[in-house]
Coordinates of C-alpha atoms and ligand atoms in Angstrom, one line a residue:
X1 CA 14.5 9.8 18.6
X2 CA 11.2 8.7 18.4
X3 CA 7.9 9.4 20.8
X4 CA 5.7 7.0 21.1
X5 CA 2.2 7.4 22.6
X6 CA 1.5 3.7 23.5
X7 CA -2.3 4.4 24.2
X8 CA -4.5 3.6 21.7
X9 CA -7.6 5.6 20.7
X10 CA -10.3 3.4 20.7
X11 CA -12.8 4.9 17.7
X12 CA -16.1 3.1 17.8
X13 CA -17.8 1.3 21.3
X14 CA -17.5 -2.1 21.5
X15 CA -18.8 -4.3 18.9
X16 CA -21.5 -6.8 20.0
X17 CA -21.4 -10.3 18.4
X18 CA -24.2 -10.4 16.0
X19 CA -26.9 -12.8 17.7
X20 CA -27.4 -16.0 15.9
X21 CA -30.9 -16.7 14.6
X22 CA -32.7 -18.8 17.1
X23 CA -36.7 -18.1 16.4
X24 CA -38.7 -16.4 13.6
X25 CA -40.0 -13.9 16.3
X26 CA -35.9 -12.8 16.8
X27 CA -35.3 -13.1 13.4
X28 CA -38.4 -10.7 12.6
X29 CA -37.1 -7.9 15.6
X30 CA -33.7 -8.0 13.7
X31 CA -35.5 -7.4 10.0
X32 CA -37.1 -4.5 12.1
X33 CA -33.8 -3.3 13.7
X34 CA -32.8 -3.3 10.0
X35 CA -29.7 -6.1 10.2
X36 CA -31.6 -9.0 7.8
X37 CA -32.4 -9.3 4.3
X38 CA -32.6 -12.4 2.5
X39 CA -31.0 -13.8 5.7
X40 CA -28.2 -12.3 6.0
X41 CA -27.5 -10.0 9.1
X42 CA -25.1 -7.2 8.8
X43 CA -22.4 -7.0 11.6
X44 CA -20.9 -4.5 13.8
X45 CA -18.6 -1.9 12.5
X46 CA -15.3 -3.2 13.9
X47 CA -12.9 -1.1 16.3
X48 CA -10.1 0.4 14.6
X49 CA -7.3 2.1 16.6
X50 CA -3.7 1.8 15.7
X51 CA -1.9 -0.3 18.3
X52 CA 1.1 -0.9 19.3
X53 CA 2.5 2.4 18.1
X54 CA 0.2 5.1 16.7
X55 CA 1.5 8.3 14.7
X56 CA 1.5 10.6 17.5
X57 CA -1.5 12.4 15.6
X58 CA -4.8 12.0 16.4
X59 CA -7.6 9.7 14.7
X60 CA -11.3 10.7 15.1
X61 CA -14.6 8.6 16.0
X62 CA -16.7 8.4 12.8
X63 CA -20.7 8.6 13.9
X64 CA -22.7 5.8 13.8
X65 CA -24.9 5.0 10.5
X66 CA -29.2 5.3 11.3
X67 CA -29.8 3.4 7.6
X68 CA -28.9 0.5 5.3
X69 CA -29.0 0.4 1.5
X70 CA -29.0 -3.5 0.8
X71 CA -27.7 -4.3 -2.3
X72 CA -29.1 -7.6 -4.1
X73 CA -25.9 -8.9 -6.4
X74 CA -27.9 -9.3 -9.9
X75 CA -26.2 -12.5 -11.2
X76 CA -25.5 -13.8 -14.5
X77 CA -22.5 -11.8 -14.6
X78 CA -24.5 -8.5 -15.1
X79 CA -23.5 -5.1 -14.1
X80 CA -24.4 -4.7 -10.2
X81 CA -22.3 -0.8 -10.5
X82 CA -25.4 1.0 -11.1
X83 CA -26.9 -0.2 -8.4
X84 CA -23.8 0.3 -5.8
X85 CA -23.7 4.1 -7.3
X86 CA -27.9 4.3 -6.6
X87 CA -27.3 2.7 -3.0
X88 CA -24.1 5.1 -2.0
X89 CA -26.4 8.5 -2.9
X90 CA -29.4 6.6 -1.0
X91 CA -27.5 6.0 2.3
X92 CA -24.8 8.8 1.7
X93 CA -24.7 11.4 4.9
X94 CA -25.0 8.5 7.5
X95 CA -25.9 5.5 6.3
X96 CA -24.7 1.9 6.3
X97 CA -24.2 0.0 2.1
X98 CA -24.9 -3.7 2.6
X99 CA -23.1 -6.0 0.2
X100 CA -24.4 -8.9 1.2
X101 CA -24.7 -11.5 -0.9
X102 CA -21.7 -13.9 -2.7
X103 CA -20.8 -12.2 -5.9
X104 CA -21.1 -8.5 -7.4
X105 CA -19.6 -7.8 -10.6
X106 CA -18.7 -4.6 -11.7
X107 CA -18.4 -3.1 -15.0
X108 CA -18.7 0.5 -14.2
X109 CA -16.4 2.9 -12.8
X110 CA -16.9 3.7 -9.2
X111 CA -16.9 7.1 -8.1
X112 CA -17.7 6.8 -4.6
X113 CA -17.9 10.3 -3.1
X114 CA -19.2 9.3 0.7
X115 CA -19.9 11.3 3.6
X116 CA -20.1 9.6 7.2
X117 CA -20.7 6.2 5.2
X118 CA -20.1 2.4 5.9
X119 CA -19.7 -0.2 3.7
X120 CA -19.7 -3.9 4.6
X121 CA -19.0 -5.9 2.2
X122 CA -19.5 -9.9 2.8
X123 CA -19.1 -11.1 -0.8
X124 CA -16.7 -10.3 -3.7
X125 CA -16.8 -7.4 -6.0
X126 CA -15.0 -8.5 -8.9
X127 CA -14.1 -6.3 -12.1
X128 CA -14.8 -7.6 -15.6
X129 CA -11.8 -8.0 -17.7
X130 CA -13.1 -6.4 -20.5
X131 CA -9.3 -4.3 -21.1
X132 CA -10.5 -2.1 -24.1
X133 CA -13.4 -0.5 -21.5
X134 CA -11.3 0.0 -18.4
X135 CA -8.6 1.6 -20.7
X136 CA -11.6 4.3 -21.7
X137 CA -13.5 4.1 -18.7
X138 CA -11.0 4.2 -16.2
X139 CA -10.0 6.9 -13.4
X140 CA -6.8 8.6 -14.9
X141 CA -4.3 10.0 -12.4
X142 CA -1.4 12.2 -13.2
X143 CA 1.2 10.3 -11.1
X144 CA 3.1 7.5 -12.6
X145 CA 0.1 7.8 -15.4
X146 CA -2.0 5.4 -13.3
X147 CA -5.5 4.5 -13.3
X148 CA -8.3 2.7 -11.0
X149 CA -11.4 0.7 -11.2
X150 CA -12.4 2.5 -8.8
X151 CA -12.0 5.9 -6.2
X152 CA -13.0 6.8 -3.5
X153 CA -13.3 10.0 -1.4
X154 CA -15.0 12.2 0.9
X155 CA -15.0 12.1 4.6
X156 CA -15.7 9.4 8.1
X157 CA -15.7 6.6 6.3
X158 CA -15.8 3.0 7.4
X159 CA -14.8 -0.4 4.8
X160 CA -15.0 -3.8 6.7
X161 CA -17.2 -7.1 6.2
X162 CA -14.9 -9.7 5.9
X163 CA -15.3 -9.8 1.9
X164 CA -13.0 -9.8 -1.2
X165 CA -12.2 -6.6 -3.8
X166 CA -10.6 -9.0 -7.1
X167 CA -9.2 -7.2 -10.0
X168 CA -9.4 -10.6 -11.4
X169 CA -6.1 -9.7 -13.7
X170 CA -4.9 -12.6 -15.8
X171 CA -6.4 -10.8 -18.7
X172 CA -4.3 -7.8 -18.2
X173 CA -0.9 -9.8 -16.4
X174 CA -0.9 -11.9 -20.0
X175 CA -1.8 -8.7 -22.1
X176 CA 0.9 -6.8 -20.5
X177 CA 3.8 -9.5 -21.2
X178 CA 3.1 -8.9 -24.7
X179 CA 2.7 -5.0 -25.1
X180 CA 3.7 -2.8 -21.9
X181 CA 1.7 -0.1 -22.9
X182 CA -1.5 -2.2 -21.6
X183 CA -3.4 0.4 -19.2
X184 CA -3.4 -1.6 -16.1
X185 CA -6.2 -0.4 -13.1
X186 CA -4.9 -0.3 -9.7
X187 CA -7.1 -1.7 -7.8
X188 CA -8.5 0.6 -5.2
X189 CA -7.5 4.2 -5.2
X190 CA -8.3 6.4 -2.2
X191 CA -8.6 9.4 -3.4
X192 CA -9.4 12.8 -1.1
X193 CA -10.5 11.1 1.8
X194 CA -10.2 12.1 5.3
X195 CA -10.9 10.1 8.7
X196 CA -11.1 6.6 7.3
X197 CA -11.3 2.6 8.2
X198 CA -10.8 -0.1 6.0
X199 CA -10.6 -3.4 8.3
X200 CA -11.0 -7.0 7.0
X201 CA -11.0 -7.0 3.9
X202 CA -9.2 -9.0 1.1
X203 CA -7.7 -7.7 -1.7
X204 CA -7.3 -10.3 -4.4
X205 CA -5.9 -10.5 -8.3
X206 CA -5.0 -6.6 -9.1
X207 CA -3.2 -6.0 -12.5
X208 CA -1.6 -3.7 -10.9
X209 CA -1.4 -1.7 -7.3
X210 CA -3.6 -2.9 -5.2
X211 CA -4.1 -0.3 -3.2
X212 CA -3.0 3.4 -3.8
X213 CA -3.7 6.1 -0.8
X214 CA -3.7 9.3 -3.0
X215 CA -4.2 12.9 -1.1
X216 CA -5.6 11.2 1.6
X217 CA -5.2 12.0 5.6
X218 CA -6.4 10.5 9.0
X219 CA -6.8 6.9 7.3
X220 CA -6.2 3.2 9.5
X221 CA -5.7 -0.1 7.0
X222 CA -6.4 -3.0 9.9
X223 CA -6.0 -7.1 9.0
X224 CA -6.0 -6.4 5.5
X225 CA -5.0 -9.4 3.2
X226 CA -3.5 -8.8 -0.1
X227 CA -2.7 -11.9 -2.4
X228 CA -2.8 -12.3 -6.5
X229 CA -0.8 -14.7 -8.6
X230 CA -0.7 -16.3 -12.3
X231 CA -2.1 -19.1 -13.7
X232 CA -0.1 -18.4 -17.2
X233 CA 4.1 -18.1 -17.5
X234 CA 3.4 -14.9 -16.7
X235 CA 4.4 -13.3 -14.1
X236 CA 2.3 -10.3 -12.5
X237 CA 4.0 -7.4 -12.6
X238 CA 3.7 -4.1 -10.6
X239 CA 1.7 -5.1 -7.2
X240 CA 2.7 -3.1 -4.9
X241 CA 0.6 -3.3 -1.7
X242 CA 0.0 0.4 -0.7
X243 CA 1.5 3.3 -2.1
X244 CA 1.0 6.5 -0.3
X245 CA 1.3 9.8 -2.3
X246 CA 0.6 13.4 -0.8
X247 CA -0.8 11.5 2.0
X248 CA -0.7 12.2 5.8
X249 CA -1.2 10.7 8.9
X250 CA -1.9 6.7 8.0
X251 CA -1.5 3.4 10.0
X252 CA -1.2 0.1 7.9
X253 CA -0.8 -2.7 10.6
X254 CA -1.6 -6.3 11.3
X255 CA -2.1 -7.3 7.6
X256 CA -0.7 -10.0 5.3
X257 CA 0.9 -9.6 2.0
X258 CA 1.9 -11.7 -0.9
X259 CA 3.0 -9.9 -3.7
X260 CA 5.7 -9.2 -6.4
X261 CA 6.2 -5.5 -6.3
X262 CA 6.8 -3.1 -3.2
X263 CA 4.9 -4.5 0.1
X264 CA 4.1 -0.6 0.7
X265 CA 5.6 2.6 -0.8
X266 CA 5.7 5.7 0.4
X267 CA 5.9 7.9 -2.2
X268 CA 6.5 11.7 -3.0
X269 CA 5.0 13.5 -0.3
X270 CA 4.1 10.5 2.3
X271 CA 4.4 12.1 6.3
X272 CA 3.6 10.8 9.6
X273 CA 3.3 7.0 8.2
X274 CA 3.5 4.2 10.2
X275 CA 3.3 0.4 9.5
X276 CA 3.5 -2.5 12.4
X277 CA 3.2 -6.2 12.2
X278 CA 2.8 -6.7 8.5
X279 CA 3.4 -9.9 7.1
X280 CA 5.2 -9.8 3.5
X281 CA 6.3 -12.7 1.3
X282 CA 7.3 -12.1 -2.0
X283 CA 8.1 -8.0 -2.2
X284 CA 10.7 -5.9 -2.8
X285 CA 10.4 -4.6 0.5
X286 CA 9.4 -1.5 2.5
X287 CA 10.3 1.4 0.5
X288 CA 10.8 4.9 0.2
X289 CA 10.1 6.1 -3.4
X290 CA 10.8 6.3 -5.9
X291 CA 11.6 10.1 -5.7
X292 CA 13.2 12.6 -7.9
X293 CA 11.5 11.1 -10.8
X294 CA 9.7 14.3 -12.0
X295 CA 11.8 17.8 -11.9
X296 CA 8.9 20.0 -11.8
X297 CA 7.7 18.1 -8.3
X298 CA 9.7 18.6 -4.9
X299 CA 9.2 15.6 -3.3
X300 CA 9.1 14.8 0.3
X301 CA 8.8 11.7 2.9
X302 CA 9.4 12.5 6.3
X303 CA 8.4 10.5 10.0
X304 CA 8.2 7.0 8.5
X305 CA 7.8 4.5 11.2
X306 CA 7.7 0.5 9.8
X307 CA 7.8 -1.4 12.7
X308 CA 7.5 -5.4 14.1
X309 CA 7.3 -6.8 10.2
X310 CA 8.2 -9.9 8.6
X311 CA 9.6 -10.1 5.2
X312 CA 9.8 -13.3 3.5
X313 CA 10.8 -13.7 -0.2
X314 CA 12.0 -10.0 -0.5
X315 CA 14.4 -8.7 -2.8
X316 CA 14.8 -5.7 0.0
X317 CA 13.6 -5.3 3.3
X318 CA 14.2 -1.8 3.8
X319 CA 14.7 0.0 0.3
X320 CA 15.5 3.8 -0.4
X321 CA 15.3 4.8 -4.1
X322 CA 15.8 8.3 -6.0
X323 CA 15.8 8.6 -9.8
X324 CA 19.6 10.2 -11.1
X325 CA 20.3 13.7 -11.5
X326 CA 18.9 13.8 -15.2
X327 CA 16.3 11.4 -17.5
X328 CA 17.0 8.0 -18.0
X329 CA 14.7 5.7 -19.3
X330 CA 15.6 1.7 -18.8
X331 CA 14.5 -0.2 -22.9
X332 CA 12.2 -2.1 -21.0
X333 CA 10.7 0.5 -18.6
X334 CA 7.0 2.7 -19.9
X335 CA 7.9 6.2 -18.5
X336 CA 11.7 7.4 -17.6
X337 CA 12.6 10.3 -15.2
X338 CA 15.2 11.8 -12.9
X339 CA 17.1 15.0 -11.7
X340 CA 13.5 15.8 -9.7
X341 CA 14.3 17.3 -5.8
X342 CA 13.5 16.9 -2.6
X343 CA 14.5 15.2 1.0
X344 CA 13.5 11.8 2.7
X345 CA 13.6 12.9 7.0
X346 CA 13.7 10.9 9.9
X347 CA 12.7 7.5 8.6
X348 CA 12.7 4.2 10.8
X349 CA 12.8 0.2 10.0
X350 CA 12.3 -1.3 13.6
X351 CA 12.1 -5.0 14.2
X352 CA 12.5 -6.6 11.0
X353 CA 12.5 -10.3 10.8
X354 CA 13.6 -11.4 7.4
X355 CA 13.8 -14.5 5.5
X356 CA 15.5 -15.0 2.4
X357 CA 16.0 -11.3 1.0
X358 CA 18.4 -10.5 -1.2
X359 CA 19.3 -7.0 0.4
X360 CA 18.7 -6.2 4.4
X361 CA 19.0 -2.7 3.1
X362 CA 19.3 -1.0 0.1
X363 CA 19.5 2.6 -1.0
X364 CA 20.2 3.8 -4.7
X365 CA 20.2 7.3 -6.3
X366 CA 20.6 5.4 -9.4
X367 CA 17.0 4.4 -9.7
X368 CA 16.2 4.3 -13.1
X369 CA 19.7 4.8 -14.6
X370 CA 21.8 1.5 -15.6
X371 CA 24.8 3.2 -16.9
X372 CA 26.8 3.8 -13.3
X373 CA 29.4 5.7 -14.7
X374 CA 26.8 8.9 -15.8
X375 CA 25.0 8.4 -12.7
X376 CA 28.0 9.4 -10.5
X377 CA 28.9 12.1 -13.6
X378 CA 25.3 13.5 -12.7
X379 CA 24.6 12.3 -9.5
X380 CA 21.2 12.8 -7.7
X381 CA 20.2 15.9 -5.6
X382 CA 18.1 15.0 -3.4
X383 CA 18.3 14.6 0.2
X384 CA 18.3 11.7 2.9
X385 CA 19.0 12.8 6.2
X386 CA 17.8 11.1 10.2
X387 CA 17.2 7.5 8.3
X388 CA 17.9 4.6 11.2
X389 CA 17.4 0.7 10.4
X390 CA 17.5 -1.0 14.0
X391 CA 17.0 -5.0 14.9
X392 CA 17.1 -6.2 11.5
X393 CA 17.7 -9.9 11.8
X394 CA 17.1 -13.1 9.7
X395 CA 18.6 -14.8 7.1
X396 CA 19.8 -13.6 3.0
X397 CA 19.1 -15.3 0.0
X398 CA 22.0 -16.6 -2.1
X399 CA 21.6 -14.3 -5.0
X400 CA 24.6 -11.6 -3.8
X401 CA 26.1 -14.3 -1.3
X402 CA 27.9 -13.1 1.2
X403 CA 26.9 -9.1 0.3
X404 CA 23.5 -8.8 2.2
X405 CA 22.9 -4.9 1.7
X406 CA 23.6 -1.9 -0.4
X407 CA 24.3 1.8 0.7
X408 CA 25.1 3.8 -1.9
X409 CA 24.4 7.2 -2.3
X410 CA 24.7 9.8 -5.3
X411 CA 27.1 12.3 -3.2
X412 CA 28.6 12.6 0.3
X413 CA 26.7 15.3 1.1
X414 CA 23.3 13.6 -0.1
X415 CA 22.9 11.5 3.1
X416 CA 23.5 12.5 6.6
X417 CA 22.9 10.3 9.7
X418 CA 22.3 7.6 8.2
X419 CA 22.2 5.0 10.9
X420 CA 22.3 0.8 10.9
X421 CA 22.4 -0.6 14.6
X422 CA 21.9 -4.3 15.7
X423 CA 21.5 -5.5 12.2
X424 CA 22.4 -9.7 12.3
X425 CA 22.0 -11.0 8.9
X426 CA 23.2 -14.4 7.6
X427 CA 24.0 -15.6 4.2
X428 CA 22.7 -18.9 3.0
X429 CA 27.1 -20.0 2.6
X430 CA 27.6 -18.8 6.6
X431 CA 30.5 -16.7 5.5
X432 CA 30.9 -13.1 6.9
X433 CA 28.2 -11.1 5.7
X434 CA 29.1 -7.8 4.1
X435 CA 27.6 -4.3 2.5
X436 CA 28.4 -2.2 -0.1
X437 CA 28.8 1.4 1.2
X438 CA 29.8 4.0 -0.9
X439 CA 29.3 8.1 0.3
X440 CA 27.8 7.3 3.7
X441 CA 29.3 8.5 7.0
X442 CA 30.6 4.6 7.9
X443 CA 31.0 5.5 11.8
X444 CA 27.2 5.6 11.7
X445 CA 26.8 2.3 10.0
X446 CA 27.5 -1.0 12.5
X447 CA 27.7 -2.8 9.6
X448 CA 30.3 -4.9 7.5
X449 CA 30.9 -1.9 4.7
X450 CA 33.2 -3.7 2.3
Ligands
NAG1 C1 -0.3 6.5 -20.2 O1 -0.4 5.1 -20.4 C2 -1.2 4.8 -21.5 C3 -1.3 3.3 -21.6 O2 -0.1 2.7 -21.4 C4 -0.6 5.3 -22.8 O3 -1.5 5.1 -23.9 C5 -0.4 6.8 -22.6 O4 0.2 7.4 -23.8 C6 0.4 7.2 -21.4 N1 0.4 8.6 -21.2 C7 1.6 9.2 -20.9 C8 1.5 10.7 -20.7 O5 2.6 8.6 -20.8
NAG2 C1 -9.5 -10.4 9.9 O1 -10.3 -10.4 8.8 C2 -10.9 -11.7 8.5 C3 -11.8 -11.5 7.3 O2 -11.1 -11.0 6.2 C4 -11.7 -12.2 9.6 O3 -12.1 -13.5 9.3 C5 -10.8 -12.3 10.9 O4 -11.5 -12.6 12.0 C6 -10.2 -10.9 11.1 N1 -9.3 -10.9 12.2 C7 -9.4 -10.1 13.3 C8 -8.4 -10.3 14.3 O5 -10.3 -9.3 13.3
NAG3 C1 4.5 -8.2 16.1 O1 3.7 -8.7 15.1 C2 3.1 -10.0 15.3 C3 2.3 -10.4 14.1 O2 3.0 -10.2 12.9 C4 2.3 -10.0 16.5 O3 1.9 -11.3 16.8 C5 3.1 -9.4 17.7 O4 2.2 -9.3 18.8 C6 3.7 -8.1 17.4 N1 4.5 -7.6 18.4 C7 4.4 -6.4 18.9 C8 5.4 -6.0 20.0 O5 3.5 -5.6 18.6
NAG4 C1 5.6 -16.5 -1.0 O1 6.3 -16.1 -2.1 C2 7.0 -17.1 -2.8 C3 7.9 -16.5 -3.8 O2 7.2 -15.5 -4.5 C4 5.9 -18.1 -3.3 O3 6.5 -19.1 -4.0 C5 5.1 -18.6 -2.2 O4 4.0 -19.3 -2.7 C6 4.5 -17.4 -1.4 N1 3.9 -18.0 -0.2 C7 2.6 -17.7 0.2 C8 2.2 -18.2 1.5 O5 1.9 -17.0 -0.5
NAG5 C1 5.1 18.2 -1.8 O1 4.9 19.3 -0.9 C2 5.7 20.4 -1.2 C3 5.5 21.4 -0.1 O2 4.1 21.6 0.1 C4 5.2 21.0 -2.6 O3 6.0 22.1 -2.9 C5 5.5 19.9 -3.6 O4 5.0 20.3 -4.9 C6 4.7 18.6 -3.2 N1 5.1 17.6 -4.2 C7 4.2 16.8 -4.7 C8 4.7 15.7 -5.6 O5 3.0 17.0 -4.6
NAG6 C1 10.2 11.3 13.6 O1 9.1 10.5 13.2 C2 8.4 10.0 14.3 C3 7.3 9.1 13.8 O2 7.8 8.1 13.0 C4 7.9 11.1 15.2 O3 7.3 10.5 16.4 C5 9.0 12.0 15.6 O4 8.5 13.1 16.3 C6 9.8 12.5 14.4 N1 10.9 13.3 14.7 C7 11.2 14.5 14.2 C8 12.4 15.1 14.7 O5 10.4 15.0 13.5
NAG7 C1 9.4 -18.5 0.2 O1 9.6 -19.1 -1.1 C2 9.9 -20.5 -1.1 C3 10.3 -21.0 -2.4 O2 9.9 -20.1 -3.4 C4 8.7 -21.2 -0.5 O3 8.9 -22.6 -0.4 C5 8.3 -20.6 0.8 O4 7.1 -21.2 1.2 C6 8.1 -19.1 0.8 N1 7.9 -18.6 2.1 C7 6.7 -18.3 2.5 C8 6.5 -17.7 3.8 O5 5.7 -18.3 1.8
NAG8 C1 28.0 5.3 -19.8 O1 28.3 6.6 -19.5 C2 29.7 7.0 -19.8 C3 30.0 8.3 -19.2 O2 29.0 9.3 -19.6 C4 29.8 6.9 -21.3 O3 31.2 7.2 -21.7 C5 29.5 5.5 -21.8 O4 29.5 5.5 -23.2 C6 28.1 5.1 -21.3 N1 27.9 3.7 -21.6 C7 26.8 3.3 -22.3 C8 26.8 1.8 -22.6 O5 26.0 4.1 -22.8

């Protein structure tokens, strides 16, 4: 069912190692070329194709930068935003933003509007923790009623260097276990960006997200690391990976997570998606949604392809969840929602190697609701249809020993062709795994339903 091109598009040339400094005279012809300063060199864009699978859509070569805005990190902890914002409108329209040196810190919100722009960053860009400021100063976005540190958008756009984005969020992880209310950044937020890059990079510490892909298309996410943790009781709360929202056409491949929240989401309005060889410990899996949670939204996510992942740690592998057919609101939860519409299409979990999850597979259209006995009195509307979870193989945790998944959907005729094939997962006791199944067509599922 699905078509493959195994070719990838290579985007850039080559890259050439960067030459190591062996004379002043060499040294001086790179200053010239416009690599040096304060000796540091600046490297080679990276090439960024998706590989093994690609989308079946096509990505576009970005042109090569002709300048570089250095920026020199101020110190002392002060402000180096301004002088990121002065450098993105210097070198704007085909130029290359140098982040060289250890340390940036930011306490300014980042509008970064770029056209045909690189930026390499070596260092770390780290956002204060001042919470009253970011709680004004923030971007605000309708969805979920999130906010960012910082957005950007525009067009060609290349983010590599081998450097670290920290949210630096103990502030906010210990200010949110005592009010939920705390605004808490994502973040990164891509916002209107088409024909982008982002290779090497780390993304440490967010408060919340790390990385949300917002009304975005044409995008690649290459050997991207994502880590955070606590140094309090506290537990960090929220981190998804990626989230993709009224977003086409995006690879997210050969990365590492470690997280407590969804390793990547695609949610309302996330097509042609694909994500290969990820590495995630500590999730709550690959997920579709949550959907259905506004009414005045038709959501959809259709030709999903997650492919050649680990999942370690995982409460879910592969997760569906839809919101009820009316508003609930969880005690503990900030916003409620449900009885919102729309369809999930043709979406694929391909080579999964899991260790210790609680579910292999899980799909609720309960999201949000507790009380079981309303959901089914108002069950969800929304749509799953063409949904296959092939070669998912590994071992459970003992939380639901020996249940190792959950199917269970609002109505019979809310999901059609639903399939699970080759699925060989064992529970920590070695009895007979089994899987709750409840309004799915079970001649499609070789699975234990019990
Ligand atoms: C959004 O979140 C902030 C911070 O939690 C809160 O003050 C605000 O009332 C929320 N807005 C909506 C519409 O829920
Ligand atoms: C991945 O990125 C890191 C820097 O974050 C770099 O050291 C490493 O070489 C990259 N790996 C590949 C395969 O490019
Ligand atoms: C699967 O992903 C792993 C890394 O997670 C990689 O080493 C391997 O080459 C990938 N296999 C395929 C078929 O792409
Ligand atoms: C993976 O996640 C587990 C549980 O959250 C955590 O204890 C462990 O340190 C993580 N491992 C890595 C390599 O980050
Ligand atoms: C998703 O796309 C459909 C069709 O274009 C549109 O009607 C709907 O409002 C969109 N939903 C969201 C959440 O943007
Ligand atoms: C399903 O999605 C895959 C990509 O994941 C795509 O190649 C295929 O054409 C889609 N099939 C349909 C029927 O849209
Ligand atoms: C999974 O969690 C256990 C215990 O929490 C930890 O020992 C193990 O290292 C984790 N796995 C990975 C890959 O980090
Ligand atoms: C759950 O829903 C049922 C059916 O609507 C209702 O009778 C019951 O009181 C609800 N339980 C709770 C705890 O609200």
């Amino acid at each position: 069912m699905v078509a493959m091109n195994l070719l990838p598009i290579v985007l850039a040339t080559l890259a050439v190692a960067p030459t190591a400094f062996a004379s002043p005279l060499e040294a001086t012809a790179l200053e010239a070329r416009g690599r040096t300063h304060n000796g540091k060199e600046t490297t080679d864009r990276p090439v960024v194709f998706p590989y093994p699978l690609n989308t079946g859509k096509k990505f576009k070569e970005t042109p090569r930068t002709t300048k570089t805005c250095f920026v020199d990190a101020l110190g002392n902890g002060l402000d180096d935003g301004p002088n990121i914002l002065a450098a993105a409108k210097k070198c704007n329209n085909g130029g290359k933003i140098a982040l060289l040196d250890d340390l940036y810190m930011i306490r300014t919100p980042l509008d970064l509007q770029l056209n045909k722009v690189d930026i390499e960053l070596q260092g770390t860009l780290k956002f204060v923790d001042d919470i009253p400021f970011w709680e004004k100063n923030s971007f605000k976005y309708e969805f979920q009623n999130s906010s960012s540190f910082i957005q950007i958008g525009g067009k060609d756009v290349n983010i590599y260097g081998g450097g670290t984005i920290d949210g630096n969020s103990q502030k906010w992880i210990d200010a949110h276990a005592a009010n939920s209310w705390t605004w808490r950044p994502i973040l990164v937020t891509f916002f209107d960006l088409d024909n982008a890059y982002i290779s090497n990079i780390n993304f440490r510490y967010s408060a919340n997200w790390y990385i949300l892909v917002h009304t975005c298309k044409n995008m690649i996410f290459d050997n991207v690391s994502i880590a955070g943790g606590t140094t309090s009781k506290n537990e960090p709360k929220n981190t998804d990976g990626w989230d993709t929202y009224r977003s086409d056409n995006i690879v997210i491949q050969h990365s590492k997570i470690d997280n407590h929240d969804d390793c990547v989401s695609f949610k309302p309005n996330s097509t042609n998606i694909l994500v290969q060889s990820l590495d995630c410990n500590g999730s709550h899996g690959i997920s579709v949604g949550s959907l259905g949670q506004y009414p005045k939204y038709y959501d959809i996510v259709e030709n999903i392809y997650v492919f050649n992942t680990t999942m370690t740690n995982a409460t879910s592998a592969g997760r569906i969840k839809v919101w009820s057919g009316e508003y609930a609101k969880p005690p503990s939860w900030v916003e409620g929602g449900g009885g919102g519409h729309g369809r999930v299409f043709n979406v694929t979990w391909d080579a999964i190697r899991l260790k210790n999850i609680d579910y292999a597979i899980e799909i609720t259209q309960c999201y949000g609701q507790s009380n079981l006995t309303r959901c089914s009195e108002v069950p969800a509307t929304l749509k799953i249809s063409n949904v296959l979870f092939r070669g998912l193989y590994g071992t459970a945790s003992k939380k639901y020993d020996p249940r190792v998944g959950s199917l269970v959907c609002g109505g019979p005729e809310n999901c059609n062709n639903i399939y699970a094939r080759d699925i060989n997962i064992q529970p920590p006791s070695a009895k007979s795994p089994t899987f709750t199944c409840r309004n799915m067509d079970q001649s499609l599922l070789d699975i234990p339903c019990a």
